[in-house]
């Protein structure tokens, strides 16, 4: 199903397992090693009629942090001393994966042309009570309109209104896949960092020019109602775009008649395929190379036979493919002879991308020493390279070097650069040190108005929220609301996490703090307003009323009675809203449901439903049920799922077309 060169061998997916084969002399495969027995279970032939290869892991890619990440997967891989490690990561798209010069992933789903993560997603796993993930799954260009050069009747929902334009061309993306960020040296400078996005149903490739501002990336199609590349051949099916070793752009053309798997195939598309013989076109794939007319392709570097010293020099190459491959080869076969040159590049190379690669190469080799790290933390001027050094400092925070590294990190809290602020917010949460937490409070006061910084801080405060809030309440610098940037949101989000944990001792400790006279009123209100009151019913016809999510405590918090005596009308109003959500046994007017164990018949249905969910639904809504932006809305707590069983059955049988509102957010996608 998929291949990836790694550690002198090749990762091979033979569904459902991921194996690693060493490459021996004569390009022969050696004895294979099992990396993951369940890498692509939905493509497992043993599943028979339940098999659905359309939605399962693919495109393993060696990222600049030396982890191998896949699309359509929640795991990443790395080999440490001949032992393969697997770690959790966030789900990224459906087919194809790419990255920019700073190692940020770009991906997509069939009806959503491009998404990206501005921050490392793994940090968000630290706090299970906090599900906001600012900086992930961002959409550079919301307009999904496409401009093919031929009619496109052979699409799965071609019979539905607005799927096709009046002239028969596809109106919006429906099979987007395999994006590539151009990082080569053949195209002119204005193409650097552009995204190239295949759309095989429309027989075309989009070029998206990406522009970055602090905390955001936006995209635009540079051609007016046109595309970078289109074909009048219905069988032209571009599915992946890559930067090549010669600096040119490469396209994989599947040249296939039918794109849709049988699980989702409509009768309309089946007839389209049979009428024009599309179902008979197989095994005609080809690869295109696109060369700019102003410059010949660069010579292909022979990196497999390059010396370690030559590989180090290649970290400054203008072609990103060369830099990436040189880093990978150096990490795969560490050589002590290159440590000096690598450290010199990390501290003094003219190109910040070379310094970035050198730091990550040293880390991948296990050779990033304290002196090199401190030099970068103290002298580095480029914000993205400095952010990488801050991230790499986390290893030192867990050793005796902590006393030398932590003060340097704390000294950066006043930085005005957003990249530095965000990474500091993440990294200080790893220190688990009172000094670090004081710095986090200061960072929250200065930059907490930015959602990226705020979320990064909260992700590192799991089960330490009350302690942070107590520090804030006691800090006079936090007293004046006008001098605190984003203070209400920061305090409210921390308080919400405490309530959701529903631990009586922690909730009582928090509420006790806001009954003190010295606690500023605005902070008290931020805590009381942290849980949303029941939302108003939807006015849109056919949409179910929103669900109320209660916080269940073992007993009534004593501080509520004290707060109820307040003469302040705003506190009384906030307390009234909180009281609608927080419940406990014996609370007047509240009857808590009794949870009964499943009968044997119910358990059998549950087991069958679980298997069906994993085979069909989890591909988009995810195994955890929280969905993914650009792909599918959440099922957990959804008013559509927990409401009328008759309506839910009709959705499962007949699908659902947007726009619909789920948990207060609008979704305009189609579900088969």
PDB file of N, CA, C and O in Angstrom, residues 365-431:
ATOM      1  N   UNK A 365      20.729  12.418  15.843  1.00  0.00           N
ATOM      2  CA  UNK A 365      21.915  11.603  16.101  1.00  0.00           C
ATOM      3  C   UNK A 365      22.153  11.397  17.597  1.00  0.00           C
ATOM      4  O   UNK A 365      23.058  10.641  17.989  1.00  0.00           O
ATOM      5  N   UNK A 366      21.368  12.090  18.425  1.00  0.00           N
ATOM      6  CA  UNK A 366      21.597  12.016  19.870  1.00  0.00           C
ATOM      7  C   UNK A 366      22.844  12.763  20.295  1.00  0.00           C
ATOM      8  O   UNK A 366      23.466  12.414  21.309  1.00  0.00           O
ATOM      9  N   UNK A 367      23.219  13.828  19.559  1.00  0.00           N
ATOM     10  CA  UNK A 367      24.490  14.514  19.802  1.00  0.00           C
ATOM     11  C   UNK A 367      24.324  16.021  19.994  1.00  0.00           C
ATOM     12  O   UNK A 367      25.271  16.775  19.800  1.00  0.00           O
ATOM     13  N   UNK A 368      23.130  16.467  20.365  1.00  0.00           N
ATOM     14  CA  UNK A 368      22.944  17.892  20.616  1.00  0.00           C
ATOM     15  C   UNK A 368      23.427  18.198  22.034  1.00  0.00           C
ATOM     16  O   UNK A 368      22.736  17.927  23.013  1.00  0.00           O
ATOM     17  N   UNK A 369      24.627  18.770  22.142  1.00  0.00           N
ATOM     18  CA  UNK A 369      25.225  19.013  23.451  1.00  0.00           C
ATOM     19  C   UNK A 369      24.752  20.343  24.033  1.00  0.00           C
ATOM     20  O   UNK A 369      24.190  21.196  23.337  1.00  0.00           O
ATOM     21  N   UNK A 370      25.007  20.534  25.320  1.00  0.00           N
ATOM     22  CA  UNK A 370      24.524  21.708  26.037  1.00  0.00           C
ATOM     23  C   UNK A 370      25.100  23.001  25.460  1.00  0.00           C
ATOM     24  O   UNK A 370      24.379  23.999  25.321  1.00  0.00           O
ATOM     25  N   UNK A 371      26.375  23.000  25.108  1.00  0.00           N
ATOM     26  CA  UNK A 371      27.005  24.231  24.604  1.00  0.00           C
ATOM     27  C   UNK A 371      26.347  24.690  23.308  1.00  0.00           C
ATOM     28  O   UNK A 371      26.072  25.885  23.120  1.00  0.00           O
ATOM     29  N   UNK A 372      26.090  23.756  22.399  1.00  0.00           N
ATOM     30  CA  UNK A 372      25.450  24.110  21.127  1.00  0.00           C
ATOM     31  C   UNK A 372      24.038  24.616  21.370  1.00  0.00           C
ATOM     32  O   UNK A 372      23.596  25.604  20.760  1.00  0.00           O
ATOM     33  N   UNK A 373      23.322  23.947  22.266  1.00  0.00           N
ATOM     34  CA  UNK A 373      21.955  24.358  22.568  1.00  0.00           C
ATOM     35  C   UNK A 373      21.919  25.757  23.172  1.00  0.00           C
ATOM     36  O   UNK A 373      21.133  26.620  22.742  1.00  0.00           O
ATOM     37  N   UNK A 374      22.775  26.010  24.167  1.00  0.00           N
ATOM     38  CA  UNK A 374      22.792  27.318  24.812  1.00  0.00           C
ATOM     39  C   UNK A 374      23.191  28.413  23.828  1.00  0.00           C
ATOM     40  O   UNK A 374      22.666  29.537  23.884  1.00  0.00           O
ATOM     41  N   UNK A 375      24.107  28.109  22.924  1.00  0.00           N
ATOM     42  CA  UNK A 375      24.512  29.101  21.917  1.00  0.00           C
ATOM     43  C   UNK A 375      23.308  29.508  21.071  1.00  0.00           C
ATOM     44  O   UNK A 375      23.086  30.701  20.801  1.00  0.00           O
ATOM     45  N   UNK A 376      22.504  28.522  20.654  1.00  0.00           N
ATOM     46  CA  UNK A 376      21.317  28.839  19.852  1.00  0.00           C
ATOM     47  C   UNK A 376      20.294  29.617  20.671  1.00  0.00           C
ATOM     48  O   UNK A 376      19.681  30.576  20.180  1.00  0.00           O
ATOM     49  N   UNK A 377      20.103  29.228  21.927  1.00  0.00           N
ATOM     50  CA  UNK A 377      19.129  29.918  22.764  1.00  0.00           C
ATOM     51  C   UNK A 377      19.530  31.367  23.029  1.00  0.00           C
ATOM     52  O   UNK A 377      18.674  32.247  23.177  1.00  0.00           O
ATOM     53  N   UNK A 378      20.822  31.628  23.058  1.00  0.00           N
ATOM     54  CA  UNK A 378      21.304  32.975  23.393  1.00  0.00           C
ATOM     55  C   UNK A 378      21.543  33.849  22.167  1.00  0.00           C
ATOM     56  O   UNK A 378      21.338  35.066  22.222  1.00  0.00           O
ATOM     57  N   UNK A 379      21.977  33.245  21.048  1.00  0.00           N
ATOM     58  CA  UNK A 379      22.429  34.040  19.903  1.00  0.00           C
ATOM     59  C   UNK A 379      21.488  34.009  18.692  1.00  0.00           C
ATOM     60  O   UNK A 379      21.555  34.894  17.843  1.00  0.00           O
ATOM     61  N   UNK A 380      20.633  32.992  18.594  1.00  0.00           N
ATOM     62  CA  UNK A 380      19.815  32.832  17.395  1.00  0.00           C
ATOM     63  C   UNK A 380      18.833  33.992  17.239  1.00  0.00           C
ATOM     64  O   UNK A 380      18.120  34.363  18.180  1.00  0.00           O
ATOM     65  N   UNK A 381      18.768  34.555  16.023  1.00  0.00           N
ATOM     66  CA  UNK A 381      17.890  35.687  15.746  1.00  0.00           C
ATOM     67  C   UNK A 381      16.639  35.292  14.957  1.00  0.00           C
ATOM     68  O   UNK A 381      15.614  35.979  15.044  1.00  0.00           O
ATOM     69  N   UNK A 382      16.714  34.221  14.181  1.00  0.00           N
ATOM     70  CA  UNK A 382      15.554  33.843  13.372  1.00  0.00           C
ATOM     71  C   UNK A 382      14.510  33.177  14.267  1.00  0.00           C
ATOM     72  O   UNK A 382      14.807  32.189  14.951  1.00  0.00           O
ATOM     73  N   UNK A 383      13.274  33.684  14.296  1.00  0.00           N
ATOM     74  CA  UNK A 383      12.295  33.169  15.267  1.00  0.00           C
ATOM     75  C   UNK A 383      11.973  31.687  15.115  1.00  0.00           C
ATOM     76  O   UNK A 383      11.770  30.996  16.123  1.00  0.00           O
ATOM     77  N   UNK A 384      11.953  31.167  13.895  1.00  0.00           N
ATOM     78  CA  UNK A 384      11.606  29.751  13.728  1.00  0.00           C
ATOM     79  C   UNK A 384      12.766  28.833  14.133  1.00  0.00           C
ATOM     80  O   UNK A 384      12.539  27.737  14.659  1.00  0.00           O
ATOM     81  N   UNK A 385      13.988  29.269  13.924  1.00  0.00           N
ATOM     82  CA  UNK A 385      15.139  28.483  14.386  1.00  0.00           C
ATOM     83  C   UNK A 385      15.229  28.553  15.908  1.00  0.00           C
ATOM     84  O   UNK A 385      15.494  27.546  16.578  1.00  0.00           O
ATOM     85  N   UNK A 386      14.977  29.738  16.463  1.00  0.00           N
ATOM     86  CA  UNK A 386      14.999  29.878  17.923  1.00  0.00           C
ATOM     87  C   UNK A 386      13.888  29.025  18.552  1.00  0.00           C
ATOM     88  O   UNK A 386      14.100  28.374  19.585  1.00  0.00           O
ATOM     89  N   UNK A 387      12.712  29.012  17.938  1.00  0.00           N
ATOM     90  CA  UNK A 387      11.620  28.170  18.451  1.00  0.00           C
ATOM     91  C   UNK A 387      12.019  26.697  18.441  1.00  0.00           C
ATOM     92  O   UNK A 387      11.692  25.946  19.372  1.00  0.00           O
ATOM     93  N   UNK A 388      12.741  26.269  17.389  1.00  0.00           N
ATOM     94  CA  UNK A 388      13.215  24.882  17.341  1.00  0.00           C
ATOM     95  C   UNK A 388      14.188  24.602  18.482  1.00  0.00           C
ATOM     96  O   UNK A 388      14.136  23.539  19.120  1.00  0.00           O
ATOM     97  N   UNK A 389      15.081  25.553  18.766  1.00  0.00           N
ATOM     98  CA  UNK A 389      16.043  25.371  19.863  1.00  0.00           C
ATOM     99  C   UNK A 389      15.311  25.283  21.206  1.00  0.00           C
ATOM    100  O   UNK A 389      15.669  24.469  22.077  1.00  0.00           O
ATOM    101  N   UNK A 390      14.274  26.098  21.380  1.00  0.00           N
ATOM    102  CA  UNK A 390      13.481  26.039  22.620  1.00  0.00           C
ATOM    103  C   UNK A 390      12.832  24.666  22.753  1.00  0.00           C
ATOM    104  O   UNK A 390      12.841  24.055  23.830  1.00  0.00           O
ATOM    105  N   UNK A 391      12.292  24.172  21.666  1.00  0.00           N
ATOM    106  CA  UNK A 391      11.656  22.845  21.689  1.00  0.00           C
ATOM    107  C   UNK A 391      12.675  21.755  22.009  1.00  0.00           C
ATOM    108  O   UNK A 391      12.410  20.836  22.795  1.00  0.00           O
ATOM    109  N   UNK A 392      13.851  21.866  21.423  1.00  0.00           N
ATOM    110  CA  UNK A 392      14.889  20.858  21.659  1.00  0.00           C
ATOM    111  C   UNK A 392      15.459  20.939  23.076  1.00  0.00           C
ATOM    112  O   UNK A 392      16.081  19.986  23.546  1.00  0.00           O
ATOM    113  N   UNK A 393      15.234  22.060  23.754  1.00  0.00           N
ATOM    114  CA  UNK A 393      15.715  22.205  25.130  1.00  0.00           C
ATOM    115  C   UNK A 393      14.944  21.328  26.108  1.00  0.00           C
ATOM    116  O   UNK A 393      15.366  21.160  27.256  1.00  0.00           O
ATOM    117  N   UNK A 394      13.834  20.766  25.681  1.00  0.00           N
ATOM    118  CA  UNK A 394      13.004  19.971  26.599  1.00  0.00           C
ATOM    119  C   UNK A 394      13.739  18.739  27.125  1.00  0.00           C
ATOM    120  O   UNK A 394      13.506  18.313  28.255  1.00  0.00           O
ATOM    121  N   UNK A 395      14.626  18.175  26.320  1.00  0.00           N
ATOM    122  CA  UNK A 395      15.413  17.032  26.798  1.00  0.00           C
ATOM    123  C   UNK A 395      16.302  17.456  27.958  1.00  0.00           C
ATOM    124  O   UNK A 395      16.405  16.753  28.975  1.00  0.00           O
ATOM    125  N   UNK A 396      16.935  18.626  27.845  1.00  0.00           N
ATOM    126  CA  UNK A 396      17.812  19.119  28.914  1.00  0.00           C
ATOM    127  C   UNK A 396      17.026  19.429  30.185  1.00  0.00           C
ATOM    128  O   UNK A 396      17.568  19.332  31.296  1.00  0.00           O
ATOM    129  N   UNK A 397      15.760  19.799  30.055  1.00  0.00           N
ATOM    130  CA  UNK A 397      14.949  20.106  31.235  1.00  0.00           C
ATOM    131  C   UNK A 397      14.712  18.880  32.105  1.00  0.00           C
ATOM    132  O   UNK A 397      14.305  19.010  33.264  1.00  0.00           O
ATOM    133  N   UNK A 398      14.954  17.710  31.557  1.00  0.00           N
ATOM    134  CA  UNK A 398      14.762  16.465  32.307  1.00  0.00           C
ATOM    135  C   UNK A 398      16.083  15.897  32.826  1.00  0.00           C
ATOM    136  O   UNK A 398      16.144  14.743  33.239  1.00  0.00           O
ATOM    137  N   UNK A 399      17.173  16.688  32.757  1.00  0.00           N
ATOM    138  CA  UNK A 399      18.489  16.251  33.221  1.00  0.00           C
ATOM    139  C   UNK A 399      19.057  17.284  34.196  1.00  0.00           C
ATOM    140  O   UNK A 399      18.402  18.274  34.526  1.00  0.00           O
ATOM    141  N   UNK A 400      20.292  17.048  34.604  1.00  0.00           N
ATOM    142  CA  UNK A 400      20.950  18.001  35.509  1.00  0.00           C
ATOM    143  C   UNK A 400      21.262  19.327  34.820  1.00  0.00           C
ATOM    144  O   UNK A 400      21.647  20.300  35.482  1.00  0.00           O
ATOM    145  N   UNK A 401      21.122  19.388  33.485  1.00  0.00           N
ATOM    146  CA  UNK A 401      21.345  20.643  32.751  1.00  0.00           C
ATOM    147  C   UNK A 401      20.185  21.614  32.916  1.00  0.00           C
ATOM    148  O   UNK A 401      20.249  22.752  32.424  1.00  0.00           O
ATOM    149  N   UNK A 402      19.137  21.182  33.583  1.00  0.00           N
ATOM    150  CA  UNK A 402      17.941  22.021  33.747  1.00  0.00           C
ATOM    151  C   UNK A 402      18.290  23.377  34.353  1.00  0.00           C
ATOM    152  O   UNK A 402      17.761  24.419  33.929  1.00  0.00           O
ATOM    153  N   UNK A 403      19.198  23.402  35.331  1.00  0.00           N
ATOM    154  CA  UNK A 403      19.535  24.650  36.022  1.00  0.00           C
ATOM    155  C   UNK A 403      20.201  25.656  35.094  1.00  0.00           C
ATOM    156  O   UNK A 403      20.177  26.862  35.372  1.00  0.00           O
ATOM    157  N   UNK A 404      20.797  25.178  34.004  1.00  0.00           N
ATOM    158  CA  UNK A 404      21.445  26.087  33.047  1.00  0.00           C
ATOM    159  C   UNK A 404      20.483  26.513  31.945  1.00  0.00           C
ATOM    160  O   UNK A 404      20.590  27.621  31.410  1.00  0.00           O
ATOM    161  N   UNK A 405      19.537  25.642  31.608  1.00  0.00           N
ATOM    162  CA  UNK A 405      18.645  25.907  30.473  1.00  0.00           C
ATOM    163  C   UNK A 405      17.400  26.683  30.881  1.00  0.00           C
ATOM    164  O   UNK A 405      16.991  27.637  30.197  1.00  0.00           O
ATOM    165  N   UNK A 406      16.799  26.312  32.010  1.00  0.00           N
ATOM    166  CA  UNK A 406      15.537  26.942  32.403  1.00  0.00           C
ATOM    167  C   UNK A 406      15.655  28.458  32.582  1.00  0.00           C
ATOM    168  O   UNK A 406      14.772  29.202  32.109  1.00  0.00           O
ATOM    169  N   UNK A 407      16.711  28.978  33.229  1.00  0.00           N
ATOM    170  CA  UNK A 407      16.811  30.441  33.346  1.00  0.00           C
ATOM    171  C   UNK A 407      16.836  31.142  31.990  1.00  0.00           C
ATOM    172  O   UNK A 407      16.298  32.249  31.847  1.00  0.00           O
ATOM    173  N   UNK A 408      17.480  30.499  31.005  1.00  0.00           N
ATOM    174  CA  UNK A 408      17.527  31.120  29.678  1.00  0.00           C
ATOM    175  C   UNK A 408      16.133  31.154  29.044  1.00  0.00           C
ATOM    176  O   UNK A 408      15.763  32.138  28.400  1.00  0.00           O
ATOM    177  N   UNK A 409      15.367  30.103  29.252  1.00  0.00           N
ATOM    178  CA  UNK A 409      14.003  30.079  28.717  1.00  0.00           C
ATOM    179  C   UNK A 409      13.136  31.126  29.409  1.00  0.00           C
ATOM    180  O   UNK A 409      12.375  31.851  28.755  1.00  0.00           O
ATOM    181  N   UNK A 410      13.253  31.215  30.725  1.00  0.00           N
ATOM    182  CA  UNK A 410      12.458  32.183  31.479  1.00  0.00           C
ATOM    183  C   UNK A 410      12.787  33.609  31.040  1.00  0.00           C
ATOM    184  O   UNK A 410      11.907  34.479  30.976  1.00  0.00           O
ATOM    185  N   UNK A 411      14.049  33.850  30.703  1.00  0.00           N
ATOM    186  CA  UNK A 411      14.465  35.193  30.279  1.00  0.00           C
ATOM    187  C   UNK A 411      13.818  35.624  28.976  1.00  0.00           C
ATOM    188  O   UNK A 411      13.792  36.816  28.657  1.00  0.00           O
ATOM    189  N   UNK A 412      13.264  34.670  28.206  1.00  0.00           N
ATOM    190  CA  UNK A 412      12.645  35.002  26.917  1.00  0.00           C
ATOM    191  C   UNK A 412      11.163  35.321  27.029  1.00  0.00           C
ATOM    192  O   UNK A 412      10.518  35.618  26.023  1.00  0.00           O
ATOM    193  N   UNK A 413      10.608  35.257  28.233  1.00  0.00           N
ATOM    194  CA  UNK A 413       9.163  35.420  28.380  1.00  0.00           C
ATOM    195  C   UNK A 413       8.680  36.766  27.845  1.00  0.00           C
ATOM    196  O   UNK A 413       7.543  36.889  27.389  1.00  0.00           O
ATOM    197  N   UNK A 414       9.533  37.761  27.853  1.00  0.00           N
ATOM    198  CA  UNK A 414       9.151  39.076  27.344  1.00  0.00           C
ATOM    199  C   UNK A 414       9.246  39.219  25.839  1.00  0.00           C
ATOM    200  O   UNK A 414       8.965  40.308  25.305  1.00  0.00           O
ATOM    201  N   UNK A 415       9.611  38.157  25.122  1.00  0.00           N
ATOM    202  CA  UNK A 415       9.750  38.230  23.667  1.00  0.00           C
ATOM    203  C   UNK A 415       8.439  38.658  23.016  1.00  0.00           C
ATOM    204  O   UNK A 415       7.357  38.241  23.431  1.00  0.00           O
ATOM    205  N   UNK A 416       8.548  39.476  21.989  1.00  0.00           N
ATOM    206  CA  UNK A 416       7.373  39.928  21.253  1.00  0.00           C
ATOM    207  C   UNK A 416       7.107  39.076  20.013  1.00  0.00           C
ATOM    208  O   UNK A 416       6.113  39.304  19.312  1.00  0.00           O
ATOM    209  N   UNK A 417       7.979  38.112  19.736  1.00  0.00           N
ATOM    210  CA  UNK A 417       7.800  37.291  18.540  1.00  0.00           C
ATOM    211  C   UNK A 417       6.841  36.142  18.844  1.00  0.00           C
ATOM    212  O   UNK A 417       7.041  35.383  19.804  1.00  0.00           O
ATOM    213  N   UNK A 418       5.814  35.984  18.033  1.00  0.00           N
ATOM    214  CA  UNK A 418       4.777  34.995  18.304  1.00  0.00           C
ATOM    215  C   UNK A 418       5.313  33.569  18.232  1.00  0.00           C
ATOM    216  O   UNK A 418       4.937  32.717  19.047  1.00  0.00           O
ATOM    217  N   UNK A 419       6.189  33.257  17.275  1.00  0.00           N
ATOM    218  CA  UNK A 419       6.757  31.903  17.192  1.00  0.00           C
ATOM    219  C   UNK A 419       7.460  31.529  18.494  1.00  0.00           C
ATOM    220  O   UNK A 419       7.332  30.404  18.987  1.00  0.00           O
ATOM    221  N   UNK A 420       8.209  32.475  19.042  1.00  0.00           N
ATOM    222  CA  UNK A 420       8.937  32.234  20.291  1.00  0.00           C
ATOM    223  C   UNK A 420       7.962  32.103  21.456  1.00  0.00           C
ATOM    224  O   UNK A 420       8.091  31.216  22.308  1.00  0.00           O
ATOM    225  N   UNK A 421       6.964  32.983  21.509  1.00  0.00           N
ATOM    226  CA  UNK A 421       5.982  32.931  22.589  1.00  0.00           C
ATOM    227  C   UNK A 421       5.257  31.579  22.616  1.00  0.00           C
ATOM    228  O   UNK A 421       5.079  30.982  23.682  1.00  0.00           O
ATOM    229  N   UNK A 422       4.840  31.109  21.438  1.00  0.00           N
ATOM    230  CA  UNK A 422       4.088  29.853  21.369  1.00  0.00           C
ATOM    231  C   UNK A 422       4.937  28.691  21.851  1.00  0.00           C
ATOM    232  O   UNK A 422       4.503  27.867  22.670  1.00  0.00           O
ATOM    233  N   UNK A 423       6.182  28.601  21.351  1.00  0.00           N
ATOM    234  CA  UNK A 423       7.016  27.468  21.742  1.00  0.00           C
ATOM    235  C   UNK A 423       7.400  27.540  23.212  1.00  0.00           C
ATOM    236  O   UNK A 423       7.460  26.506  23.895  1.00  0.00           O
ATOM    237  N   UNK A 424       7.652  28.737  23.723  1.00  0.00           N
ATOM    238  CA  UNK A 424       7.906  28.878  25.160  1.00  0.00           C
ATOM    239  C   UNK A 424       6.720  28.375  25.973  1.00  0.00           C
ATOM    240  O   UNK A 424       6.878  27.691  26.985  1.00  0.00           O
ATOM    241  N   UNK A 425       5.513  28.722  25.517  1.00  0.00           N
ATOM    242  CA  UNK A 425       4.307  28.297  26.227  1.00  0.00           C
ATOM    243  C   UNK A 425       4.221  26.780  26.288  1.00  0.00           C
ATOM    244  O   UNK A 425       3.852  26.200  27.317  1.00  0.00           O
ATOM    245  N   UNK A 426       4.554  26.117  25.192  1.00  0.00           N
ATOM    246  CA  UNK A 426       4.557  24.650  25.188  1.00  0.00           C
ATOM    247  C   UNK A 426       5.678  24.096  26.073  1.00  0.00           C
ATOM    248  O   UNK A 426       5.466  23.208  26.902  1.00  0.00           O
ATOM    249  N   UNK A 427       6.882  24.597  25.885  1.00  0.00           N
ATOM    250  CA  UNK A 427       8.067  24.006  26.513  1.00  0.00           C
ATOM    251  C   UNK A 427       8.100  24.225  28.019  1.00  0.00           C
ATOM    252  O   UNK A 427       8.487  23.325  28.781  1.00  0.00           O
ATOM    253  N   UNK A 428       7.703  25.401  28.492  1.00  0.00           N
ATOM    254  CA  UNK A 428       7.706  25.647  29.932  1.00  0.00           C
ATOM    255  C   UNK A 428       6.761  24.692  30.657  1.00  0.00           C
ATOM    256  O   UNK A 428       7.000  24.327  31.815  1.00  0.00           O
ATOM    257  N   UNK A 429       5.721  24.256  29.975  1.00  0.00           N
ATOM    258  CA  UNK A 429       4.817  23.278  30.570  1.00  0.00           C
ATOM    259  C   UNK A 429       5.450  21.921  30.767  1.00  0.00           C
ATOM    260  O   UNK A 429       4.966  21.103  31.565  1.00  0.00           O
ATOM    261  N   UNK A 430       6.550  21.645  30.060  1.00  0.00           N
ATOM    262  CA  UNK A 430       7.264  20.377  30.207  1.00  0.00           C
ATOM    263  C   UNK A 430       8.196  20.387  31.421  1.00  0.00           C
ATOM    264  O   UNK A 430       8.615  19.337  31.892  1.00  0.00           O
ATOM    265  N   UNK A 431       8.541  21.586  31.912  1.00  0.00           N
ATOM    266  CA  UNK A 431       9.529  21.692  32.993  1.00  0.00           C
ATOM    267  C   UNK A 431       8.972  21.207  34.325  1.00  0.00           C
ATOM    268  O   UNK A 431       9.723  20.681  35.161  1.00  0.00           O
TER     269      UNK A 431
END
